[in-house]
PDB file of C-alpha atoms in Angstrom:
ATOM      1  CA  MET A   1     -15.711   8.580   6.123  1.00 32.00           C
ATOM      2  CA  VAL A   2     -16.068   5.105   6.732  1.00 36.00           C
ATOM      3  CA  SER A   3     -19.238   4.039   7.153  1.00 34.00           C
ATOM      4  CA  THR A   4     -21.058   1.435   8.900  1.00 31.00           C
ATOM      5  CA  LEU A   5     -17.925  -1.931   9.030  1.00 34.00           C
ATOM      6  CA  PHE A   6     -18.658  -4.719  10.046  1.00 30.00           C
ATOM      7  CA  ARG A   7     -17.217  -8.329  10.301  1.00 33.00           C
ATOM      8  CA  LEU A   8     -17.585 -11.027   7.999  1.00 33.00           C
ATOM      9  CA  GLY A   9     -17.981 -13.849  10.268  1.00 30.00           C
ATOM     10  CA  ALA A  10     -14.816 -15.586  10.442  1.00 31.00           C
ATOM     11  CA  ALA A  11     -13.929 -14.432   6.768  1.00 39.00           C
ATOM     12  CA  ALA A  12     -10.604 -12.171   6.411  1.00 52.00           C
ATOM     13  CA  ALA A  13     -12.856  -9.806   4.970  1.00 65.00           C
ATOM     14  CA  LEU A  14     -14.465  -6.531   6.050  1.00 70.00           C
ATOM     15  CA  VAL A  15     -17.578  -4.401   3.891  1.00 77.00           C
ATOM     16  CA  LEU A  16     -17.717  -1.074   4.118  1.00 75.00           C
ATOM     17  CA  ALA A  17     -21.333   0.131   4.013  1.00 56.00           C
ATOM     18  CA  SER A  18     -24.303  -2.405   3.941  1.00 49.00           C
ATOM     19  CA  THR A  19     -25.931  -2.387   0.375  1.00 51.00           C
ATOM     20  CA  ALA A  20     -29.101  -1.317   2.063  1.00 50.00           C
ATOM     21  CA  VAL A  21     -27.184   2.465   2.077  1.00 56.00           C
ATOM     22  CA  HIS A  22     -26.649   1.987  -2.046  1.00 57.00           C
ATOM     23  CA  ALA A  23     -30.035   1.129  -2.743  1.00 61.00           C
ATOM     24  CA  ALA A  24     -30.972   4.428  -3.663  1.00 75.00           C
ATOM     25  CA  CYS A  25     -28.724   5.062  -6.588  1.00 91.00           C
ATOM     26  CA  THR A  26     -27.627   2.646  -9.512  1.00 96.00           C
ATOM     27  CA  PRO A  27     -23.780   1.145  -9.310  1.00 97.00           C
ATOM     28  CA  ALA A  28     -21.199   2.636 -11.367  1.00 98.00           C
ATOM     29  CA  ILE A  29     -20.015  -0.720 -12.106  1.00 98.00           C
ATOM     30  CA  THR A  30     -22.212  -3.794 -13.117  1.00 97.00           C
ATOM     31  CA  ASN A  31     -21.877  -7.442 -12.330  1.00 98.00           C
ATOM     32  CA  ASP A  32     -19.736  -8.408 -16.087  1.00 98.00           C
ATOM     33  CA  ASP A  33     -16.949  -6.620 -14.501  1.00 98.00           C
ATOM     34  CA  LEU A  34     -16.783  -7.910 -11.216  1.00 98.00           C
ATOM     35  CA  ILE A  35     -15.970 -11.373  -9.411  1.00 98.00           C
ATOM     36  CA  ALA A  36     -18.163 -11.306  -6.683  1.00 97.00           C
ATOM     37  CA  PRO A  37     -21.911  -9.904  -7.960  1.00 97.00           C
ATOM     38  CA  GLY A  38     -22.789  -6.603  -5.972  1.00 96.00           C
ATOM     39  CA  LYS A  39     -19.564  -5.718  -4.279  1.00 97.00           C
ATOM     40  CA  LEU A  40     -16.167  -4.773  -5.150  1.00 98.00           C
ATOM     41  CA  GLN A  41     -13.936  -6.756  -3.370  1.00 98.00           C
ATOM     42  CA  LEU A  42      -9.827  -5.243  -2.603  1.00 98.00           C
ATOM     43  CA  SER A  43      -7.099  -6.809  -1.258  1.00 98.00           C
ATOM     44  CA  ILE A  44      -5.313  -4.590   1.853  1.00 97.00           C
ATOM     45  CA  ASN A  45      -2.832  -5.745   4.534  1.00 96.00           C
ATOM     46  CA  PRO A  46      -3.937  -4.113   7.777  1.00 95.00           C
ATOM     47  CA  THR A  47      -0.036  -3.431   9.192  1.00 93.00           C
ATOM     48  CA  ASN A  48       1.032  -0.706   7.583  1.00 93.00           C
ATOM     49  CA  PRO A  49      -0.104   2.681   9.797  1.00 95.00           C
ATOM     50  CA  PRO A  50      -1.248   5.222   9.251  1.00 96.00           C
ATOM     51  CA  GLN A  51      -2.227   3.827   5.404  1.00 96.00           C
ATOM     52  CA  GLN A  52      -3.872   1.014   6.545  1.00 96.00           C
ATOM     53  CA  PHE A  53      -3.820  -1.078  10.287  1.00 96.00           C
ATOM     54  CA  VAL A  54      -5.706  -2.119  12.723  1.00 95.00           C
ATOM     55  CA  ASP A  55      -7.033  -0.194  15.889  1.00 95.00           C
ATOM     56  CA  LYS A  56      -7.345  -1.186  19.393  1.00 94.00           C
ATOM     57  CA  ASP A  57     -11.147  -2.802  18.797  1.00 95.00           C
ATOM     58  CA  GLY A  58     -10.040  -4.709  16.004  1.00 93.00           C
ATOM     59  CA  GLN A  59     -11.776  -2.807  13.431  1.00 94.00           C
ATOM     60  CA  LEU A  60      -9.730  -1.544  10.035  1.00 96.00           C
ATOM     61  CA  GLN A  61      -8.716   2.427   9.665  1.00 97.00           C
ATOM     62  CA  GLY A  62      -6.546   4.464   7.602  1.00 97.00           C
ATOM     63  CA  LEU A  63      -5.676   6.289   4.941  1.00 98.00           C
ATOM     64  CA  ASN A  64      -6.372   3.397   2.095  1.00 98.00           C
ATOM     65  CA  VAL A  65      -9.435   2.293   4.421  1.00 98.00           C
ATOM     66  CA  GLU A  66     -11.496   5.563   4.165  1.00 98.00           C
ATOM     67  CA  LEU A  67     -10.838   5.901   0.531  1.00 98.00           C
ATOM     68  CA  ALA A  68     -12.317   2.682  -0.638  1.00 98.00           C
ATOM     69  CA  ALA A  69     -14.778   3.279   1.571  1.00 97.00           C
ATOM     70  CA  GLU A  70     -15.549   6.949  -0.487  1.00 98.00           C
ATOM     71  CA  LEU A  71     -15.179   5.238  -3.272  1.00 98.00           C
ATOM     72  CA  GLY A  72     -17.772   2.779  -2.128  1.00 97.00           C
ATOM     73  CA  LYS A  73     -20.153   5.823  -1.972  1.00 97.00           C
ATOM     74  CA  ARG A  74     -19.091   7.374  -5.121  1.00 98.00           C
ATOM     75  CA  LEU A  75     -19.328   3.928  -7.377  1.00 98.00           C
ATOM     76  CA  CYS A  76     -22.587   3.084  -5.585  1.00 97.00           C
ATOM     77  CA  LEU A  77     -21.179  -0.290  -4.326  1.00 97.00           C
ATOM     78  CA  PRO A  78     -20.123  -1.812  -1.481  1.00 97.00           C
ATOM     79  CA  VAL A  79     -16.681  -2.368  -1.179  1.00 97.00           C
ATOM     80  CA  GLU A  80     -15.116  -5.581   0.592  1.00 97.00           C
ATOM     81  CA  LEU A  81     -11.843  -5.269   2.014  1.00 97.00           C
ATOM     82  CA  VAL A  82     -10.044  -8.848   2.106  1.00 97.00           C
ATOM     83  CA  ARG A  83      -7.280  -9.088   3.606  1.00 96.00           C
ATOM     84  CA  MET A  84      -4.353 -10.677   3.086  1.00 95.00           C
ATOM     85  CA  ASP A  85      -0.022 -10.550   3.127  1.00 94.00           C
ATOM     86  CA  PHE A  86       0.953  -8.817  -0.006  1.00 95.00           C
ATOM     87  CA  PRO A  87       2.887 -11.722  -1.162  1.00 94.00           C
ATOM     88  CA  ALA A  88      -0.232 -13.147  -1.872  1.00 96.00           C
ATOM     89  CA  MET A  89      -1.727 -10.368  -3.737  1.00 97.00           C
ATOM     90  CA  ILE A  90      -1.065 -10.097  -7.267  1.00 97.00           C
ATOM     91  CA  PRO A  91      -1.584 -13.834  -7.762  1.00 97.00           C
ATOM     92  CA  ALA A  92      -4.847 -13.065  -6.360  1.00 98.00           C
ATOM     93  CA  LEU A  93      -5.846 -10.315  -8.860  1.00 98.00           C
ATOM     94  CA  GLY A  94      -4.311 -12.940 -11.340  1.00 96.00           C
ATOM     95  CA  ALA A  95      -6.729 -15.973 -10.695  1.00 97.00           C
ATOM     96  CA  ALA A  96      -9.791 -13.418 -10.054  1.00 97.00           C
ATOM     97  CA  ARG A  97     -10.262 -14.035  -6.784  1.00 98.00           C
ATOM     98  CA  ILE A  98     -10.233  -9.749  -5.668  1.00 98.00           C
ATOM     99  CA  ASP A  99     -11.178  -7.144  -8.523  1.00 98.00           C
ATOM    100  CA  GLY A 100      -8.184  -5.590  -7.093  1.00 98.00           C
ATOM    101  CA  VAL A 101      -5.289  -4.228  -4.667  1.00 98.00           C
ATOM    102  CA  ASN A 102      -5.191  -1.942  -2.400  1.00 98.00           C
ATOM    103  CA  THR A 103      -2.566  -1.387  -0.148  1.00 96.00           C
ATOM    104  CA  GLY A 104      -0.512   1.268  -0.707  1.00 95.00           C
ATOM    105  CA  MET A 105       1.187  -0.362  -4.247  1.00 97.00           C
ATOM    106  CA  PHE A 106       4.888   1.101  -5.855  1.00 97.00           C
ATOM    107  CA  TRP A 107       4.406   1.187  -9.098  1.00 97.00           C
ATOM    108  CA  THR A 108       6.851  -0.690 -11.153  1.00 96.00           C
ATOM    109  CA  GLU A 109       6.863  -1.127 -15.054  1.00 96.00           C
ATOM    110  CA  GLU A 110       6.646  -5.112 -13.958  1.00 96.00           C
ATOM    111  CA  ARG A 111       3.544  -4.479 -12.350  1.00 97.00           C
ATOM    112  CA  SER A 112       2.627  -2.175 -14.279  1.00 98.00           C
ATOM    113  CA  LYS A 113       1.582  -4.951 -17.220  1.00 98.00           C
ATOM    114  CA  LEU A 114      -0.096  -7.811 -15.019  1.00 98.00           C
ATOM    115  CA  MET A 115      -2.671  -5.273 -14.183  1.00 98.00           C
ATOM    116  CA  TYR A 116      -4.305  -1.843 -14.606  1.00 98.00           C
ATOM    117  CA  MET A 117      -2.143   0.331 -11.949  1.00 98.00           C
ATOM    118  CA  VAL A 118      -3.388   3.724 -10.368  1.00 98.00           C
ATOM    119  CA  PRO A 119      -1.091   5.979  -8.977  1.00 98.00           C
ATOM    120  CA  TYR A 120      -2.670   8.479  -6.318  1.00 98.00           C
ATOM    121  CA  ALA A 121       0.276   9.120  -3.587  1.00 98.00           C
ATOM    122  CA  ILE A 122       3.585   9.296  -3.753  1.00 97.00           C
ATOM    123  CA  GLN A 123       6.287   7.807  -0.795  1.00 97.00           C
ATOM    124  CA  ALA A 124       9.703   6.944  -0.232  1.00 97.00           C
ATOM    125  CA  ILE A 125      11.644   4.237   1.426  1.00 98.00           C
ATOM    126  CA  SER A 126      13.336   5.122   5.027  1.00 98.00           C
ATOM    127  CA  VAL A 127      15.480   3.128   7.077  1.00 98.00           C
ATOM    128  CA  VAL A 128      15.160   2.626  10.473  1.00 98.00           C
ATOM    129  CA  VAL A 129      17.067   1.405  13.310  1.00 98.00           C
ATOM    130  CA  ALA A 130      16.108   0.077  17.094  1.00 98.00           C
ATOM    131  CA  PRO A 131      15.852   3.336  19.627  1.00 97.00           C
ATOM    132  CA  ASP A 132      18.723   2.925  20.984  1.00 96.00           C
ATOM    133  CA  SER A 133      20.993   1.444  18.044  1.00 97.00           C
ATOM    134  CA  GLY A 134      24.113   3.356  17.666  1.00 94.00           C
ATOM    135  CA  THR A 135      24.561   2.129  14.347  1.00 92.00           C
ATOM    136  CA  LYS A 136      25.650   4.925  11.547  1.00 92.00           C
ATOM    137  CA  ILE A 137      24.148   4.951   8.068  1.00 97.00           C
ATOM    138  CA  ALA A 138      24.406   8.610   6.346  1.00 96.00           C
ATOM    139  CA  THR A 139      23.942   7.758   3.329  1.00 97.00           C
ATOM    140  CA  GLU A 140      22.503   4.278   1.491  1.00 98.00           C
ATOM    141  CA  ASN A 141      25.866   2.867   0.850  1.00 97.00           C
ATOM    142  CA  ASP A 142      26.382   2.795   4.359  1.00 98.00           C
ATOM    143  CA  LEU A 143      23.856  -0.402   4.052  1.00 98.00           C
ATOM    144  CA  ILE A 144      26.115  -2.415   2.375  1.00 98.00           C
ATOM    145  CA  GLY A 145      27.805  -4.840   4.603  1.00 97.00           C
ATOM    146  CA  LYS A 146      25.119  -4.553   7.247  1.00 98.00           C
ATOM    147  CA  SER A 147      21.670  -6.728   7.776  1.00 98.00           C
ATOM    148  CA  SER A 148      18.726  -5.742   6.250  1.00 98.00           C
ATOM    149  CA  ALA A 149      14.656  -6.381   7.296  1.00 98.00           C
ATOM    150  CA  VAL A 150      12.631  -5.929   4.484  1.00 98.00           C
ATOM    151  CA  GLU A 151       9.070  -6.884   3.701  1.00 97.00           C
ATOM    152  CA  VAL A 152       9.063 -10.020   0.716  1.00 96.00           C
ATOM    153  CA  SER A 153       8.377  -9.001  -2.403  1.00 94.00           C
ATOM    154  CA  SER A 154       7.807  -5.511  -2.062  1.00 96.00           C
ATOM    155  CA  TYR A 155       9.505  -2.200  -3.418  1.00 96.00           C
ATOM    156  CA  GLN A 156      11.653  -2.319  -0.433  1.00 97.00           C
ATOM    157  CA  MET A 157      13.122  -5.853  -1.123  1.00 98.00           C
ATOM    158  CA  ASN A 158      13.263  -5.036  -4.835  1.00 97.00           C
ATOM    159  CA  TRP A 159      15.537  -1.689  -4.037  1.00 98.00           C
ATOM    160  CA  LEU A 160      17.730  -3.195  -1.622  1.00 98.00           C
ATOM    161  CA  LYS A 161      17.973  -6.199  -4.015  1.00 98.00           C
ATOM    162  CA  LYS A 162      19.300  -3.637  -6.783  1.00 98.00           C
ATOM    163  CA  LEU A 163      21.567  -1.257  -4.046  1.00 98.00           C
ATOM    164  CA  ASN A 164      23.146  -5.366  -2.965  1.00 98.00           C
ATOM    165  CA  ASP A 165      23.692  -6.226  -6.887  1.00 98.00           C
ATOM    166  CA  ALA A 166      25.670  -2.943  -8.040  1.00 98.00           C
ATOM    167  CA  SER A 167      27.937  -3.020  -4.939  1.00 98.00           C
ATOM    168  CA  VAL A 168      28.843  -6.717  -5.662  1.00 98.00           C
ATOM    169  CA  ALA A 169      29.128  -6.238  -9.755  1.00 98.00           C
ATOM    170  CA  LYS A 170      31.794  -4.051  -8.418  1.00 97.00           C
ATOM    171  CA  GLY A 171      33.691  -5.824  -6.352  1.00 98.00           C
ATOM    172  CA  GLY A 172      32.011  -4.532  -2.742  1.00 98.00           C
ATOM    173  CA  ALA A 173      30.697  -5.965   0.102  1.00 98.00           C
ATOM    174  CA  ALA A 174      27.240  -7.247  -0.138  1.00 98.00           C
ATOM    175  CA  VAL A 175      24.011  -6.666   1.945  1.00 98.00           C
ATOM    176  CA  GLU A 176      22.762  -9.516   4.112  1.00 98.00           C
ATOM    177  CA  MET A 177      18.892  -8.973   3.342  1.00 98.00           C
ATOM    178  CA  ARG A 178      16.644 -11.035   5.164  1.00 98.00           C
ATOM    179  CA  THR A 179      12.865 -10.726   4.468  1.00 98.00           C
ATOM    180  CA  PHE A 180       9.367 -11.151   6.320  1.00 97.00           C
ATOM    181  CA  PRO A 181       6.120 -11.484   5.908  1.00 95.00           C
ATOM    182  CA  THR A 182       5.009  -8.314   6.939  1.00 96.00           C
ATOM    183  CA  ALA A 183       6.116  -4.938   8.256  1.00 95.00           C
ATOM    184  CA  THR A 184       4.744  -5.808  11.815  1.00 96.00           C
ATOM    185  CA  ASN A 185       7.246  -8.660  11.608  1.00 97.00           C
ATOM    186  CA  VAL A 186      10.152  -6.120  10.006  1.00 98.00           C
ATOM    187  CA  VAL A 187       9.889  -4.358  13.055  1.00 98.00           C
ATOM    188  CA  SER A 188       9.314  -7.321  15.377  1.00 98.00           C
ATOM    189  CA  ALA A 189      13.021  -8.428  13.837  1.00 98.00           C
ATOM    190  CA  LEU A 190      14.775  -4.995  14.105  1.00 98.00           C
ATOM    191  CA  LEU A 191      13.596  -5.024  17.782  1.00 98.00           C
ATOM    192  CA  ALA A 192      14.534  -8.078  18.715  1.00 98.00           C
ATOM    193  CA  GLY A 193      18.353  -7.283  17.387  1.00 98.00           C
ATOM    194  CA  GLN A 194      18.198 -10.089  14.558  1.00 98.00           C
ATOM    195  CA  VAL A 195      19.345  -7.203  12.257  1.00 98.00           C
ATOM    196  CA  ASP A 196      20.760  -3.917  12.135  1.00 98.00           C
ATOM    197  CA  ASN A 197      18.555  -1.788  10.588  1.00 98.00           C
ATOM    198  CA  ALA A 198      14.850  -2.101   8.528  1.00 98.00           C
ATOM    199  CA  LEU A 199      13.698  -0.836   5.593  1.00 98.00           C
ATOM    200  CA  LEU A 200       9.518   0.286   5.220  1.00 98.00           C
ATOM    201  CA  VAL A 201       7.981   2.727   3.624  1.00 97.00           C
ATOM    202  CA  ASP A 202       8.461   6.273   4.568  1.00 96.00           C
ATOM    203  CA  SER A 203       4.509   6.855   6.416  1.00 95.00           C
ATOM    204  CA  VAL A 204       5.022   3.746   8.302  1.00 96.00           C
ATOM    205  CA  ALA A 205       8.680   4.796   9.335  1.00 97.00           C
ATOM    206  CA  ARG A 206       6.740   8.357  10.720  1.00 96.00           C
ATOM    207  CA  ASP A 207       4.207   6.253  12.480  1.00 96.00           C
ATOM    208  CA  LEU A 208       6.668   4.402  14.307  1.00 97.00           C
ATOM    209  CA  VAL A 209       9.258   7.257  15.288  1.00 97.00           C
ATOM    210  CA  GLY A 210       5.888   9.065  16.649  1.00 96.00           C
ATOM    211  CA  ARG A 211       5.710   6.670  18.901  1.00 96.00           C
ATOM    212  CA  GLY A 212       9.326   6.461  19.807  1.00 97.00           C
ATOM    213  CA  ARG A 213       9.385   2.716  18.688  1.00 97.00           C
ATOM    214  CA  VAL A 214      12.506   3.278  15.789  1.00 98.00           C
ATOM    215  CA  LYS A 215      15.333   5.628  14.708  1.00 98.00           C
ATOM    216  CA  GLU A 216      14.552   7.047  11.445  1.00 98.00           C
ATOM    217  CA  VAL A 217      18.271   7.466  10.332  1.00 98.00           C
ATOM    218  CA  LEU A 218      17.760   8.287   6.260  1.00 98.00           C
ATOM    219  CA  SER A 219      14.723   9.080   4.327  1.00 97.00           C
ATOM    220  CA  GLY A 220      13.608   9.395   1.103  1.00 97.00           C
ATOM    221  CA  LEU A 221      14.645   6.872  -1.042  1.00 98.00           C
ATOM    222  CA  GLY A 222      13.254   5.507  -4.074  1.00 97.00           C
ATOM    223  CA  THR A 223      10.904   8.093  -3.855  1.00 97.00           C
ATOM    224  CA  ALA A 224       8.178   6.384  -6.167  1.00 96.00           C
ATOM    225  CA  ARG A 225       3.856   6.411  -6.812  1.00 97.00           C
ATOM    226  CA  THR A 226       1.958   4.205  -4.661  1.00 97.00           C
ATOM    227  CA  THR A 227      -1.080   2.948  -6.883  1.00 98.00           C
ATOM    228  CA  LEU A 228      -4.489   1.161  -6.612  1.00 98.00           C
ATOM    229  CA  GLY A 229      -4.493  -2.095  -8.948  1.00 98.00           C
ATOM    230  CA  PHE A 230      -7.516  -3.285 -10.732  1.00 98.00           C
ATOM    231  CA  ARG A 231      -7.932  -6.637 -13.075  1.00 98.00           C
ATOM    232  CA  ASN A 232     -10.500  -4.985 -15.231  1.00 98.00           C
ATOM    233  CA  LYS A 233     -10.021  -2.089 -17.093  1.00 98.00           C
ATOM    234  CA  THR A 234     -13.585  -0.524 -16.820  1.00 98.00           C
ATOM    235  CA  VAL A 235     -12.987  -1.228 -12.782  1.00 98.00           C
ATOM    236  CA  ALA A 236     -10.379   1.074 -13.599  1.00 98.00           C
ATOM    237  CA  ASP A 237     -11.420   3.488 -15.590  1.00 98.00           C
ATOM    238  CA  THR A 238     -14.317   3.872 -13.344  1.00 98.00           C
ATOM    239  CA  VAL A 239     -12.320   4.434  -9.833  1.00 98.00           C
ATOM    240  CA  VAL A 240      -9.870   6.865 -12.174  1.00 98.00           C
ATOM    241  CA  LYS A 241     -13.246   8.916 -12.789  1.00 98.00           C
ATOM    242  CA  ALA A 242     -14.570   9.020  -8.547  1.00 98.00           C
ATOM    243  CA  LEU A 243     -10.460   9.694  -7.976  1.00 98.00           C
ATOM    244  CA  ASN A 244     -11.108  12.532 -10.142  1.00 97.00           C
ATOM    245  CA  ALA A 245     -13.746  14.062  -8.764  1.00 97.00           C
ATOM    246  CA  MET A 246     -12.846  13.590  -5.121  1.00 98.00           C
ATOM    247  CA  ARG A 247      -9.538  15.456  -6.431  1.00 98.00           C
ATOM    248  CA  ALA A 248     -11.708  18.643  -7.952  1.00 97.00           C
ATOM    249  CA  ASP A 249     -14.461  18.797  -4.893  1.00 98.00           C
ATOM    250  CA  GLY A 250     -11.459  18.580  -2.297  1.00 98.00           C
ATOM    251  CA  SER A 251     -12.056  15.442  -0.568  1.00 98.00           C
ATOM    252  CA  TYR A 252      -9.024  13.637  -1.964  1.00 98.00           C
ATOM    253  CA  GLN A 253      -6.606  16.222  -0.639  1.00 98.00           C
ATOM    254  CA  ALA A 254      -8.243  16.349   2.558  1.00 98.00           C
ATOM    255  CA  LEU A 255      -7.667  12.773   3.280  1.00 98.00           C
ATOM    256  CA  PHE A 256      -4.037  12.848   3.026  1.00 97.00           C
ATOM    257  CA  ASP A 257      -3.650  15.802   4.833  1.00 97.00           C
ATOM    258  CA  LYS A 258      -6.178  13.802   7.521  1.00 97.00           C
ATOM    259  CA  PHE A 259      -3.322  11.127   7.523  1.00 96.00           C
ATOM    260  CA  GLY A 260      -0.120  12.835   7.132  1.00 94.00           C
ATOM    261  CA  LEU A 261       0.691  11.718   3.472  1.00 96.00           C
ATOM    262  CA  THR A 262       1.332  12.719   0.026  1.00 97.00           C
ATOM    263  CA  SER A 263      -0.640  13.054  -2.350  1.00 98.00           C
ATOM    264  CA  MET A 264      -0.251  12.972  -5.996  1.00 97.00           C
ATOM    265  CA  PRO A 265       1.042  16.573  -7.280  1.00 96.00           C
ATOM    266  CA  ALA A 266      -1.295  18.762  -8.898  1.00 93.00           C
ATOM    267  CA  ASP A 267      -0.032  18.679 -12.400  1.00 93.00           C
ATOM    268  CA  GLN A 268       0.308  14.802 -12.609  1.00 91.00           C
ATOM    269  CA  PRO A 269      -3.086  13.384 -13.224  1.00 89.00           C
ATOM    270  CA  LEU A 270      -4.958  10.542 -11.455  1.00 97.00           C
ATOM    271  CA  ALA A 271      -4.821   8.238 -13.909  1.00 98.00           C
ATOM    272  CA  ILE A 272      -3.983   4.322 -15.295  1.00 98.00           C
ATOM    273  CA  ALA A 273      -0.299   4.478 -15.827  1.00 98.00           C
ATOM    274  CA  GLY A 274       0.924   1.136 -18.201  1.00 98.00           C
ATOM    275  CA  PRO A 275      -0.201  -0.914 -20.561  1.00 97.00           C
ATOM    276  CA  GLY A 276      -2.243  -3.284 -18.283  1.00 98.00           C
ATOM    277  CA  PRO A 277      -2.618  -7.040 -18.668  1.00 95.00           C
ATOM    278  CA  ALA A 278      -1.680  -8.456 -22.596  1.00 82.00           C
TER     279      ALA A 278
END
């Protein structure tokens, strides 16, 4: 669970538990492997409930927030969540501005060569429309010739681009793809009538459906692993050990059950996937 959660002045960051909480234990990661001494800095984009979002009181909530807090306790290390839009996260990691990415990032082979990726969940893409829309979308091919909103630099955008390119290569129609900085912007564009449909991570789509904001017309597209990502292998290895300890004592599954998300299958290890940076 989230320990003391407080703001850092004007900085777009939150620290999960103060250093005083960890005074009686020895950090599992030394300062030599961290960007800033004495804390683990992870980026987060709080526009994707129930993974991560800002509540009515302006506080960060969600599975990834509570996961970070639990990892911090097990690593005996305060975790600082740095808020930023997703397109800025991988460049920030490469520039050594953060230790890792904690925003439900989909695993891809290309990304696995840029960082040490640790899959910890399973997600897919859903297609949603406005609640009163009469748009008919029964299969992924029904997206061809329509306008779709997606988050820029996202797995959803890349998946839709492949669908578009395959159609065009066969002489078919194209997808009119419009990109936006965040999932919140994607949904706003949809509800404003700027596009026919929107592609969202399935957990985000279910949350919006539950609140009556959108209607889901297609789901289960492009099922893949979602990951944490780290610049340093020692950090990634240490987090993997903590995740496996959580899986062994049941707290890992309890967290996913709480938020209604899909955990990694029991027969799939919680481990680094891919080669990591060259």
